[in-house]
CSV table of N, CA and C in Angstrom, one decimal:
chain,number,residue,atom,x,y,z
A,1,MET,N,72.8,26.6,154.9
A,1,MET,CA,73.5,27.6,154.0
A,1,MET,C,72.3,28.6,153.3
A,2,LYS,N,72.4,29.8,153.5
A,2,LYS,CA,71.4,30.8,152.9
A,2,LYS,C,71.8,31.0,151.5
A,3,LYS,N,70.6,30.9,150.6
A,3,LYS,CA,70.7,31.2,149.3
A,3,LYS,C,69.8,32.4,149.0
A,4,ARG,N,70.2,33.2,148.1
A,4,ARG,CA,69.3,34.3,147.8
A,4,ARG,C,68.2,33.8,146.7
A,5,GLN,N,67.0,34.3,146.7
A,5,GLN,CA,66.1,33.9,145.8
A,5,GLN,C,65.6,35.1,145.0
A,6,SER,N,65.3,34.8,143.6
A,6,SER,CA,64.7,36.0,142.9
A,6,SER,C,63.7,35.3,142.0
A,7,LYS,N,62.8,36.3,141.4
A,7,LYS,CA,61.7,35.9,140.6
A,7,LYS,C,62.2,35.8,139.1
A,8,ASN,N,61.9,34.7,138.3
A,8,ASN,CA,62.1,34.8,136.9
A,8,ASN,C,61.1,35.5,136.2
A,9,PHE,N,61.1,35.6,134.9
A,9,PHE,CA,60.1,36.4,134.3
A,9,PHE,C,58.7,35.8,134.3
A,10,LYS,N,58.4,34.7,134.7
A,10,LYS,CA,57.1,34.2,135.0
A,10,LYS,C,56.6,34.4,136.5
A,11,GLY,N,57.6,35.0,137.2
A,11,GLY,CA,57.1,35.3,138.6
A,11,GLY,C,57.5,34.1,139.6
A,12,VAL,N,58.0,33.0,139.0
A,12,VAL,CA,58.2,31.8,139.8
A,12,VAL,C,59.5,32.0,140.6
A,13,MET,N,59.5,31.7,141.9
A,13,MET,CA,60.7,31.8,142.7
A,13,MET,C,61.8,30.7,142.3
A,14,HIS,N,63.0,31.0,142.1
A,14,HIS,CA,64.1,30.0,141.9
A,14,HIS,C,65.4,30.4,142.7
A,15,MET,N,66.2,29.5,143.0
A,15,MET,CA,67.4,29.8,143.7
A,15,MET,C,68.5,30.3,142.6
A,16,LYS,N,69.1,31.3,143.1
A,16,LYS,CA,70.3,31.9,142.3
A,16,LYS,C,71.4,30.9,142.4
A,17,THR,N,72.1,30.7,141.3
A,17,THR,CA,73.3,29.8,141.2
A,17,THR,C,74.5,30.7,140.8
A,18,VAL,N,75.6,30.0,141.1
A,18,VAL,CA,76.9,30.6,140.7
A,18,VAL,C,76.8,31.1,139.2
A,19,GLU,N,76.3,30.2,138.4
A,19,GLU,CA,76.3,30.3,137.0
A,19,GLU,C,75.4,31.5,136.6
A,20,ASP,N,74.2,31.6,137.3
A,20,ASP,CA,73.2,32.6,137.0
A,20,ASP,C,74.1,34.0,137.3
A,21,LEU,N,74.6,34.1,138.4
A,21,LEU,CA,75.2,35.4,138.8
A,21,LEU,C,76.5,35.7,137.9
A,22,LEU,N,77.2,34.8,137.4
A,22,LEU,CA,78.2,35.0,136.5
A,22,LEU,C,77.7,35.5,135.1
A,23,MET,N,76.7,34.9,134.7
A,23,MET,CA,76.0,35.5,133.5
A,23,MET,C,75.5,36.7,133.5
A,24,GLN,N,74.8,37.1,134.8
A,24,GLN,CA,74.3,38.5,135.0
A,24,GLN,C,75.6,39.5,135.0
A,25,MET,N,76.6,39.1,135.5
A,25,MET,CA,77.8,40.0,135.6
A,25,MET,C,78.5,40.2,134.2
A,26,GLU,N,78.4,39.1,133.5
A,26,GLU,CA,78.9,39.2,132.0
A,26,GLU,C,78.0,40.2,131.1
A,27,GLU,N,76.9,40.1,131.5
A,27,GLU,CA,75.8,40.9,130.7
A,27,GLU,C,75.9,42.4,131.1
A,28,HIS,N,76.4,42.7,132.2
A,28,HIS,CA,76.5,44.0,132.8
A,28,HIS,C,77.3,44.8,131.8
A,29,SER,N,76.8,45.9,131.3
A,29,SER,CA,77.6,46.5,130.2
A,29,SER,C,78.5,47.6,130.5
A,30,SER,N,78.3,48.1,131.8
A,30,SER,CA,79.3,49.2,132.3
A,30,SER,C,80.6,48.8,132.8
A,31,TYR,N,80.8,47.5,133.0
A,31,TYR,CA,82.1,47.0,133.6
A,31,TYR,C,82.6,45.9,132.8
A,32,ARG,N,83.9,45.9,132.8
A,32,ARG,CA,84.6,44.7,132.1
A,32,ARG,C,84.8,43.5,133.0
A,33,ILE,N,84.2,42.5,132.6
A,33,ILE,CA,84.3,41.2,133.4
A,33,ILE,C,85.1,40.1,132.7
A,34,ASP,N,86.1,39.5,133.2
A,34,ASP,CA,86.8,38.6,132.6
A,34,ASP,C,86.5,37.2,133.2
A,35,ILE,N,85.8,36.3,132.5
A,35,ILE,CA,85.3,35.1,132.9
A,35,ILE,C,86.1,34.0,132.1
A,36,HIS,N,86.8,33.2,132.8
A,36,HIS,CA,87.7,32.1,132.2
A,36,HIS,C,86.8,30.9,131.8
A,37,PRO,N,87.3,30.0,130.9
A,37,PRO,CA,86.7,28.7,130.7
A,37,PRO,C,86.8,27.8,131.9
A,38,PRO,N,86.0,26.7,132.0
A,38,PRO,CA,86.0,25.9,133.2
A,38,PRO,C,87.4,25.4,133.6
A,39,ALA,N,87.6,25.2,134.9
A,39,ALA,CA,88.9,24.6,135.4
A,39,ALA,C,88.9,23.1,135.0
A,40,ASP,N,90.1,22.6,135.2
A,40,ASP,CA,90.4,21.1,134.9
A,40,ASP,C,89.8,20.3,136.1
A,41,ALA,N,89.1,19.3,135.6
A,41,ALA,CA,88.4,18.5,136.7
A,41,ALA,C,89.4,17.8,137.6
A,42,LYS,N,90.6,17.6,137.2
A,42,LYS,CA,91.5,16.9,138.2
A,42,LYS,C,92.0,18.0,139.1
A,43,ALA,N,92.1,19.3,138.8
A,43,ALA,CA,92.4,20.4,139.8
A,43,ALA,C,91.4,20.5,140.8
A,44,ILE,N,90.1,20.4,140.4
A,44,ILE,CA,89.0,20.6,141.1
A,44,ILE,C,88.9,19.4,142.2
A,45,SER,N,89.2,18.2,141.7
A,45,SER,CA,89.3,17.0,142.6
A,45,SER,C,90.3,17.2,143.7
A,46,GLU,N,91.3,17.7,143.2
A,46,GLU,CA,92.6,18.0,144.1
A,46,GLU,C,92.2,18.9,145.2
A,47,MET,N,91.5,20.0,144.8
A,47,MET,CA,91.1,21.0,145.8
A,47,MET,C,90.1,20.3,146.8
A,48,LYS,N,89.1,19.6,146.3
A,48,LYS,CA,88.1,18.9,147.2
A,48,LYS,C,88.9,17.9,148.2
A,49,LYS,N,89.9,17.2,147.7
A,49,LYS,CA,90.6,16.3,148.5
A,49,LYS,C,91.5,16.9,149.5
A,50,ASN,N,92.1,18.1,149.2
A,50,ASN,CA,93.1,18.7,150.0
A,50,ASN,C,92.4,19.6,151.1
A,51,TYR,N,91.3,20.1,150.6
A,51,TYR,CA,90.5,21.1,151.4
A,51,TYR,C,89.1,20.7,151.6
A,52,PRO,N,88.7,19.7,152.3
A,52,PRO,CA,87.4,19.2,152.5
A,52,PRO,C,86.3,20.1,152.9
A,53,PHE,N,86.7,21.3,153.6
A,53,PHE,CA,85.9,22.3,154.1
A,53,PHE,C,85.4,23.2,152.9
A,54,VAL,N,85.9,23.2,151.7
A,54,VAL,CA,85.5,24.0,150.7
A,54,VAL,C,84.0,23.5,150.2
A,55,PRO,N,83.0,24.4,150.3
A,55,PRO,CA,81.7,24.0,149.9
A,55,PRO,C,81.5,23.7,148.4
A,56,SER,N,80.5,23.0,148.2
A,56,SER,CA,80.2,22.6,146.7
A,56,SER,C,80.0,23.7,145.9
A,57,GLN,N,79.5,24.9,146.4
A,57,GLN,CA,79.3,26.1,145.5
A,57,GLN,C,80.6,26.6,144.9
A,58,VAL,N,81.7,26.5,145.7
A,58,VAL,CA,83.0,26.9,145.2
A,58,VAL,C,83.4,25.9,144.2
A,59,LEU,N,83.2,24.6,144.4
A,59,LEU,CA,83.7,23.6,143.5
A,59,LEU,C,82.8,23.9,142.2
A,60,ASP,N,81.6,24.1,142.3
A,60,ASP,CA,80.6,24.3,141.2
A,60,ASP,C,81.2,25.6,140.3
A,61,PHE,N,81.7,26.6,141.1
A,61,PHE,CA,82.1,27.8,140.5
A,61,PHE,C,83.3,27.4,139.4
A,62,TYR,N,84.2,26.6,140.0
A,62,TYR,CA,85.3,26.1,139.2
A,62,TYR,C,84.9,25.2,138.0
A,63,ARG,N,83.8,24.6,138.1
A,63,ARG,CA,83.3,23.8,137.0
A,63,ARG,C,82.8,24.7,135.9
A,64,VAL,N,82.4,25.9,136.3
A,64,VAL,CA,81.9,26.8,135.3
A,64,VAL,C,82.9,27.7,134.8
A,65,THR,N,83.8,28.2,135.6
A,65,THR,CA,85.0,29.1,135.3
A,65,THR,C,86.2,29.0,136.1
A,66,ASP,N,87.4,28.9,135.5
A,66,ASP,CA,88.6,29.0,136.2
A,66,ASP,C,89.1,30.3,136.6
A,67,GLY,N,88.2,31.0,137.4
A,67,GLY,CA,88.5,32.2,137.8
A,67,GLY,C,87.8,33.4,137.1
A,68,VAL,N,87.7,34.5,137.8
A,68,VAL,CA,87.0,35.6,137.2
A,68,VAL,C,87.6,36.8,137.8
A,69,GLU,N,87.5,38.0,137.0
A,69,GLU,CA,88.0,39.3,137.5
A,69,GLU,C,86.8,40.2,137.3
A,70,ILE,N,86.3,40.8,138.3
A,70,ILE,CA,85.0,41.6,138.2
A,70,ILE,C,85.4,43.1,138.3
A,71,GLY,N,85.0,43.9,137.3
A,71,GLY,CA,85.4,45.3,137.2
A,71,GLY,C,86.8,45.5,137.1
A,72,VAL,N,87.3,44.9,136.0
A,72,VAL,CA,88.8,45.0,135.7
A,72,VAL,C,89.4,46.3,135.6
A,73,PRO,N,90.4,46.7,136.6
A,73,PRO,CA,90.9,45.9,137.5
A,73,PRO,C,90.0,46.0,138.8
A,74,GLY,N,89.8,44.7,139.2
A,74,GLY,CA,88.9,44.7,140.5
A,74,GLY,C,89.1,43.5,141.3
A,75,THR,N,88.0,43.0,141.8
A,75,THR,CA,87.9,41.8,142.5
A,75,THR,C,88.2,40.6,141.6
A,76,GLU,N,89.1,39.7,142.2
A,76,GLU,CA,89.5,38.6,141.4
A,76,GLU,C,89.4,37.3,142.3
A,77,VAL,N,88.7,36.3,141.5
A,77,VAL,CA,88.7,34.9,142.1
A,77,VAL,C,89.7,34.2,141.3
A,78,TYR,N,90.8,33.6,142.0
A,78,TYR,CA,91.8,33.1,141.2
A,78,TYR,C,91.5,31.8,140.6
A,79,PRO,N,92.4,31.4,139.6
A,79,PRO,CA,92.3,30.1,138.9
A,79,PRO,C,92.5,28.9,139.9
A,80,VAL,N,92.0,27.8,139.8
A,80,VAL,CA,92.0,26.7,140.8
A,80,VAL,C,93.6,26.4,141.0
A,81,ARG,N,94.2,26.2,140.0
A,81,ARG,CA,95.7,25.8,140.1
A,81,ARG,C,96.5,26.9,140.8
A,82,LYS,N,96.1,28.3,140.6
A,82,LYS,CA,96.9,29.3,141.4
A,82,LYS,C,96.6,29.1,142.9
A,83,VAL,N,95.4,28.9,143.2
A,83,VAL,CA,94.7,28.6,144.6
A,83,VAL,C,95.6,27.5,145.2
A,84,LEU,N,95.7,26.4,144.6
A,84,LEU,CA,96.4,25.2,145.1
A,84,LEU,C,97.9,25.4,145.3
A,85,ARG,N,98.6,26.2,144.2
A,85,ARG,CA,100.0,26.5,144.2
A,85,ARG,C,100.3,27.5,145.3
A,86,TYR,N,99.4,28.5,145.5
A,86,TYR,CA,99.6,29.6,146.3
A,86,TYR,C,99.5,29.1,147.9
A,87,THR,N,98.6,28.2,148.2
A,87,THR,CA,98.4,27.7,149.6
A,87,THR,C,99.0,26.5,149.9
A,88,ASP,N,99.8,25.8,148.9
A,88,ASP,CA,100.5,24.5,149.3
A,88,ASP,C,101.5,24.8,150.4
A,89,GLY,N,101.3,24.0,151.4
A,89,GLY,CA,102.1,24.1,152.7
A,89,GLY,C,101.9,25.3,153.5
A,90,SER,N,101.0,26.2,153.3
A,90,SER,CA,100.8,27.4,154.0
A,90,SER,C,100.2,27.0,155.4
A,91,ALA,N,100.6,27.7,156.5
A,91,ALA,CA,100.2,27.4,157.7
A,91,ALA,C,98.7,27.7,157.9
A,92,ALA,N,98.3,28.9,157.1
A,92,ALA,CA,96.9,29.5,157.1
A,92,ALA,C,96.0,28.4,156.5
A,93,SER,N,96.6,27.4,155.7
A,93,SER,CA,95.6,26.6,155.0
A,93,SER,C,94.7,25.7,155.8
A,94,SER,N,95.0,25.5,157.1
A,94,SER,CA,94.1,24.7,158.0
A,94,SER,C,93.0,25.6,158.5
A,95,ARG,N,93.2,26.8,158.5
A,95,ARG,CA,92.1,27.7,158.9
A,95,ARG,C,91.2,28.4,157.8
A,96,TRP,N,91.8,28.6,156.6
A,96,TRP,CA,91.0,28.9,155.5
A,96,TRP,C,91.9,28.8,154.2
A,97,LEU,N,91.2,29.0,153.2
A,97,LEU,CA,91.9,28.8,151.7
A,97,LEU,C,91.6,30.1,151.0
A,98,GLU,N,92.7,30.8,150.8
A,98,GLU,CA,92.6,32.0,149.8
A,98,GLU,C,92.2,31.7,148.4
A,99,ILE,N,91.0,32.2,148.0
A,99,ILE,CA,90.6,31.9,146.6
A,99,ILE,C,90.6,33.1,145.7
A,100,GLY,N,90.9,34.3,146.3
A,100,GLY,CA,91.0,35.5,145.5
A,100,GLY,C,91.3,36.8,146.3
A,101,ALA,N,91.2,37.9,145.7
A,101,ALA,CA,91.5,39.1,146.5
A,101,ALA,C,90.7,40.3,145.9
A,102,MET,N,90.5,41.3,146.7
A,102,MET,CA,89.8,42.6,146.3
A,102,MET,C,91.0,43.4,145.5
A,103,SER,N,90.6,44.4,144.8
A,103,SER,CA,91.5,45.2,144.1
A,103,SER,C,92.5,46.0,145.1
A,104,PHE,N,92.1,46.2,146.4
A,104,PHE,CA,93.0,46.9,147.3
A,104,PHE,C,93.9,45.9,148.1
A,105,GLY,N,93.8,44.6,147.8
A,105,GLY,CA,94.7,43.6,148.3
A,105,GLY,C,94.2,42.8,149.4
A,106,ASP,N,93.0,42.9,149.9
A,106,ASP,CA,92.6,42.2,151.0
A,106,ASP,C,92.1,40.8,150.4
A,107,PRO,N,92.6,39.7,150.9
A,107,PRO,CA,92.2,38.4,150.5
A,107,PRO,C,90.8,37.9,150.7
A,108,ILE,N,90.2,37.2,149.7
A,108,ILE,CA,89.0,36.6,149.8
A,108,ILE,C,89.3,35.0,150.1
A,109,VAL,N,88.7,34.5,151.2
A,109,VAL,CA,89.0,33.2,151.6
A,109,VAL,C,87.7,32.4,151.8
A,110,VAL,N,87.9,30.9,151.7
A,110,VAL,CA,86.9,30.0,152.2
A,110,VAL,C,87.4,29.7,153.7
A,111,THR,N,86.4,29.9,154.6
A,111,THR,CA,86.9,29.7,156.0
A,111,THR,C,86.7,28.2,156.3
A,112,ALA,N,87.2,27.8,157.4
A,112,ALA,CA,87.2,26.3,157.8
A,112,ALA,C,85.7,25.8,158.0
A,113,ASP,N,84.8,26.8,158.3
A,113,ASP,CA,83.4,26.3,158.3
A,113,ASP,C,82.6,26.6,157.0
A,114,GLY,N,83.3,26.8,155.9
A,114,GLY,CA,82.7,26.9,154.6
A,114,GLY,C,82.1,28.2,154.2
A,115,LYS,N,82.4,29.2,154.9
A,115,LYS,CA,81.9,30.6,154.6
A,115,LYS,C,82.8,31.2,153.8
A,116,ILE,N,82.4,32.3,153.0
A,116,ILE,CA,83.4,33.1,152.3
A,116,ILE,C,83.6,34.4,153.1
A,117,ALA,N,84.9,34.8,153.3
A,117,ALA,CA,85.3,36.0,154.2
A,117,ALA,C,86.2,36.9,153.5
A,118,LEU,N,86.1,38.0,153.8
A,118,LEU,CA,87.1,39.1,153.3
A,118,LEU,C,88.1,39.4,154.5
A,119,LEU,N,89.4,39.2,154.4
A,119,LEU,CA,90.3,39.4,155.6
A,119,LEU,C,91.0,40.7,155.4
A,120,ASP,N,91.2,41.4,156.4
A,120,ASP,CA,91.9,42.7,156.5
A,120,ASP,C,93.3,42.3,156.7
A,121,HIS,N,94.1,42.5,155.5
A,121,HIS,CA,95.6,42.2,155.3
A,121,HIS,C,96.4,43.2,156.2
A,122,GLU,N,95.9,44.3,156.6
A,122,GLU,CA,96.6,45.3,157.4
A,122,GLU,C,96.5,45.1,158.9
A,123,ASN,N,95.5,44.4,159.3
A,123,ASN,CA,95.2,44.0,160.8
A,123,ASN,C,95.2,42.6,161.1
A,124,GLY,N,96.3,41.9,160.8
A,124,GLY,CA,96.4,40.6,161.2
A,124,GLY,C,95.5,39.6,160.5
A,125,TYR,N,95.0,39.9,159.3
A,125,TYR,CA,94.2,39.0,158.6
A,125,TYR,C,93.0,38.6,159.3
A,126,THR,N,92.3,39.8,160.0
A,126,THR,CA,91.1,39.4,160.8
A,126,THR,C,89.9,39.6,159.7
A,127,VAL,N,88.8,39.0,160.1
A,127,VAL,CA,87.6,39.0,159.2
A,127,VAL,C,87.0,40.3,159.2
A,128,GLN,N,86.9,40.9,158.0
A,128,GLN,CA,86.2,42.2,157.8
A,128,GLN,C,84.7,41.9,157.5
A,129,LEU,N,84.4,41.1,156.6
A,129,LEU,CA,83.2,40.8,156.2
A,129,LEU,C,83.0,39.3,155.9
A,130,GLU,N,81.8,38.7,156.0
A,130,GLU,CA,81.6,37.4,155.9
A,130,GLU,C,80.3,37.0,155.2
A,131,TRP,N,80.2,36.1,154.3
A,131,TRP,CA,79.0,35.7,153.6
A,131,TRP,C,78.8,34.2,153.9
A,132,ASP,N,77.5,33.8,153.9
A,132,ASP,CA,77.2,32.5,154.2
A,132,ASP,C,77.6,31.5,153.0
A,133,SER,N,77.7,32.2,151.8
A,133,SER,CA,77.9,31.4,150.7
A,133,SER,C,78.6,32.1,149.5
A,134,LEU,N,79.1,31.4,148.5
A,134,LEU,CA,79.8,32.1,147.4
A,134,LEU,C,78.7,32.8,146.6
A,135,VAL,N,77.5,32.2,146.5
A,135,VAL,CA,76.4,32.9,145.9
A,135,VAL,C,76.0,34.3,146.5
A,136,ASP,N,76.1,34.3,148.0
A,136,ASP,CA,75.9,35.6,148.6
A,136,ASP,C,76.9,36.6,148.1
A,137,PHE,N,78.2,36.2,148.2
A,137,PHE,CA,79.3,37.0,147.9
A,137,PHE,C,79.1,37.6,146.5
A,138,LEU,N,79.0,36.7,145.5
A,138,LEU,CA,78.8,37.1,144.1
A,138,LEU,C,77.7,38.0,143.9
A,139,ALA,N,76.5,37.8,144.6
A,139,ALA,CA,75.4,38.8,144.6
A,139,ALA,C,75.9,40.2,145.0
A,140,ASP,N,76.5,40.2,146.1
A,140,ASP,CA,76.9,41.5,146.6
A,140,ASP,C,77.9,42.2,145.6
A,141,GLU,N,78.7,41.5,145.0
A,141,GLU,CA,79.7,42.0,144.0
A,141,GLU,C,78.8,42.5,142.8
A,142,LEU,N,77.8,41.7,142.4
A,142,LEU,CA,77.0,42.2,141.3
A,142,LEU,C,76.2,43.5,141.7
A,143,SER,N,75.7,43.6,142.8
A,143,SER,CA,75.0,44.8,143.2
A,143,SER,C,76.0,45.9,143.3
A,144,ALA,N,77.2,45.9,143.7
A,144,ALA,CA,78.2,46.9,143.8
A,144,ALA,C,78.6,47.4,142.3
A,145,LEU,N,78.1,46.6,141.2
A,145,LEU,CA,78.5,47.1,139.9
A,145,LEU,C,77.4,48.2,139.5
A,146,ASP,N,76.3,48.2,140.1
A,146,ASP,CA,75.3,49.1,139.7
A,146,ASP,C,75.5,50.6,140.1
């Protein structure tokens, strides 16, 4: 899994984490960002059990926040209970798990191979864009705020 690296104030390389990126988004002054309190541990365990392909970064995301909206109204990562309720019994749930949506309606999903993808809802839910990790996706969202 590819992770982005950046330099901290002393010039030492470190790996960006979900929490780092959420903090940077929250500090971004020109856009409204809604970051919720952490998700319920039981719901995170349920997600891990029901969708074993969900990578640890997504579970870590929910340990930090139970959803976020970036650039309100904008990109939304749903609360964990909404993800579980929305996909319960869905035929698509074996191929991917919808965890959010862009402001224009295209779903953001975790694919069966653990990547984050943006699906084109107007063309048969085909993959438009794909990221190796949630950190990569959030980094792109942060750069789009500039």
